[in-house]
Short mmCIF file of N, CA and C in Angstrom, two decimals:
data_model
loop_
_atom_site.label_atom_id
_atom_site.label_comp_id
_atom_site.label_asym_id
_atom_site.label_seq_id
_atom_site.Cartn_x
_atom_site.Cartn_y
_atom_site.Cartn_z
N MET M 182 92.04 118.75 116.46
CA MET M 182 90.97 117.44 115.49
C MET M 182 90.80 116.10 115.36
N ALA M 183 91.96 115.55 115.62
CA ALA M 183 92.20 114.00 115.45
C ALA M 183 92.44 113.93 116.61
N ARG M 184 92.65 114.73 117.62
CA ARG M 184 92.61 114.37 119.31
C ARG M 184 91.13 114.08 119.53
N ASP M 185 90.83 115.37 119.37
CA ASP M 185 89.29 115.07 119.48
C ASP M 185 88.05 113.99 119.15
N TYR M 186 88.68 113.39 117.67
CA TYR M 186 88.12 112.23 117.33
C TYR M 186 88.07 110.84 117.79
N LEU M 187 89.82 110.88 118.42
CA LEU M 187 89.89 110.22 118.90
C LEU M 187 89.41 109.82 120.42
N LYS M 188 89.48 110.63 121.42
CA LYS M 188 88.81 110.85 122.29
C LYS M 188 87.38 110.50 121.86
N SER M 189 86.34 111.02 121.17
CA SER M 189 85.36 110.47 121.05
C SER M 189 85.16 109.11 120.81
N THR M 190 85.94 108.55 119.86
CA THR M 190 85.50 107.32 119.50
C THR M 190 86.03 106.56 120.79
N LEU M 191 86.94 107.04 121.77
CA LEU M 191 87.44 106.04 123.05
C LEU M 191 86.03 106.40 124.07
N ASP M 192 85.46 106.89 124.03
CA ASP M 192 84.54 107.32 124.93
C ASP M 192 83.01 106.88 124.10
N SER M 193 82.83 106.69 123.38
CA SER M 193 81.86 106.47 122.92
C SER M 193 81.75 104.79 122.75
N HIS M 194 83.20 104.28 123.45
CA HIS M 194 83.69 102.95 123.47
C HIS M 194 83.72 102.50 124.83
N ALA M 195 83.57 103.32 125.38
CA ALA M 195 83.63 102.91 126.84
C ALA M 195 85.38 102.89 127.52
N TRP M 196 86.40 103.56 126.37
CA TRP M 196 87.70 103.36 126.55
C TRP M 196 88.31 101.62 126.16
N VAL M 197 87.72 100.60 125.47
CA VAL M 197 88.01 99.41 125.26
C VAL M 197 88.57 99.74 124.07
N ILE M 198 89.84 99.65 124.07
CA ILE M 198 91.17 99.73 123.07
C ILE M 198 90.01 98.63 121.80
N THR M 199 90.15 97.51 121.87
CA THR M 199 90.03 96.39 120.83
C THR M 199 88.56 97.30 120.00
N SER M 200 87.74 97.23 120.60
CA SER M 200 86.22 98.24 119.89
C SER M 200 86.28 99.55 119.71
N ALA M 201 87.33 100.32 120.13
CA ALA M 201 87.40 101.41 119.66
C ALA M 201 88.51 101.74 118.11
N ALA M 202 89.43 100.76 118.38
CA ALA M 202 90.54 100.60 117.28
C ALA M 202 89.57 99.98 116.23
N ARG M 203 88.82 98.79 116.15
CA ARG M 203 87.86 98.15 114.95
C ARG M 203 87.07 99.17 114.64
N ALA M 204 86.58 100.32 115.01
CA ALA M 204 85.66 101.56 114.89
C ALA M 204 86.27 102.05 113.78
N LEU M 205 87.87 102.37 114.20
CA LEU M 205 88.90 103.75 113.93
C LEU M 205 89.18 102.58 112.33
N GLY M 206 89.09 101.45 112.07
CA GLY M 206 89.82 100.66 110.98
C GLY M 206 91.20 100.73 111.23
N ILE M 207 92.18 100.94 112.52
CA ILE M 207 93.21 100.66 112.72
C ILE M 207 93.16 99.64 113.90
N SER M 208 94.75 99.18 114.27
CA SER M 208 95.24 97.98 114.92
C SER M 208 95.42 98.62 116.37
N ARG M 209 95.45 97.65 117.28
CA ARG M 209 95.61 98.02 119.01
C ARG M 209 96.53 99.09 119.05
N ALA M 210 97.86 98.29 118.24
CA ALA M 210 99.37 99.38 118.73
C ALA M 210 98.86 100.55 117.71
N THR M 211 98.24 100.55 116.94
CA THR M 211 98.66 102.26 116.29
C THR M 211 97.46 102.97 117.11
N LEU M 212 96.73 102.18 117.64
CA LEU M 212 95.70 103.08 118.51
C LEU M 212 96.79 103.76 119.57
N HIS M 213 97.15 102.56 120.24
CA HIS M 213 97.83 102.98 121.76
C HIS M 213 99.04 104.01 120.94
N ARG M 214 99.91 104.05 119.92
CA ARG M 214 100.59 105.30 119.06
C ARG M 214 99.70 106.28 119.30
N LYS M 215 98.59 106.44 118.84
CA LYS M 215 98.05 108.11 118.72
C LYS M 215 97.71 108.08 120.51
N MET M 216 97.28 107.18 120.85
CA MET M 216 97.01 107.99 122.60
C MET M 216 98.38 108.47 123.08
N ASN M 217 99.35 107.64 122.81
CA ASN M 217 100.46 108.48 123.31
C ASN M 217 101.11 109.83 122.55
N LYS M 218 100.95 109.94 121.48
CA LYS M 218 100.82 111.12 120.52
C LYS M 218 100.13 112.32 121.03
N TYR M 219 98.89 112.05 121.00
CA TYR M 219 97.87 112.74 121.88
C TYR M 219 97.62 113.07 123.23
N ASP M 220 98.59 112.40 124.00
CA ASP M 220 98.27 112.28 125.84
C ASP M 220 96.97 112.14 125.90
N LEU M 221 96.40 110.90 125.47
CA LEU M 221 95.20 110.59 125.82
C LEU M 221 95.65 109.35 126.80
N VAL M 222 94.75 109.28 127.93
CA VAL M 222 94.63 108.10 129.20
C VAL M 222 93.85 107.79 129.63
N SER M 223 93.23 106.78 129.71
CA SER M 223 91.83 106.36 130.14
C SER M 223 91.87 106.66 131.36
N PRO M 224 90.62 107.04 131.41
CA PRO M 224 90.14 107.87 133.04
C PRO M 224 90.06 106.73 134.16
N ASN M 225 90.36 105.42 133.79
CA ASN M 225 90.87 104.28 134.59
C ASN M 225 92.46 104.50 134.95
N LYS M 226 93.11 104.66 134.05
CA LYS M 226 94.61 105.31 134.43
C LYS M 226 94.60 105.92 135.15
N ARG M 227 93.83 107.16 134.91
CA ARG M 227 94.70 108.29 135.33
C ARG M 227 94.22 108.71 137.09
N ASP M 228 93.77 107.57 137.28
CA ASP M 228 92.82 107.98 138.79
C ASP M 228 94.03 107.22 140.05
N GLY M 229 95.27 106.47 139.18
CA GLY M 229 95.90 105.94 139.77
C GLY M 229 95.42 104.41 140.23
N SER M 230 94.71 104.25 139.77
CA SER M 230 94.06 102.68 140.06
C SER M 230 94.88 101.52 139.02
N GLY M 231 95.62 102.06 138.11
CA GLY M 231 95.87 100.93 137.36
C GLY M 231 97.44 101.66 136.67
#
């Protein structure tokens, strides 16, 4: 549930961490920790370009 909500928010903000974190009401660092916890990787990073 939490993973889906985070992914949905990230998707709706085009994976712009600052914008997504602001929408969630958390810091960028907290969002990064949650992304690591739920194994969420930006589509831009997944393809090896980053």
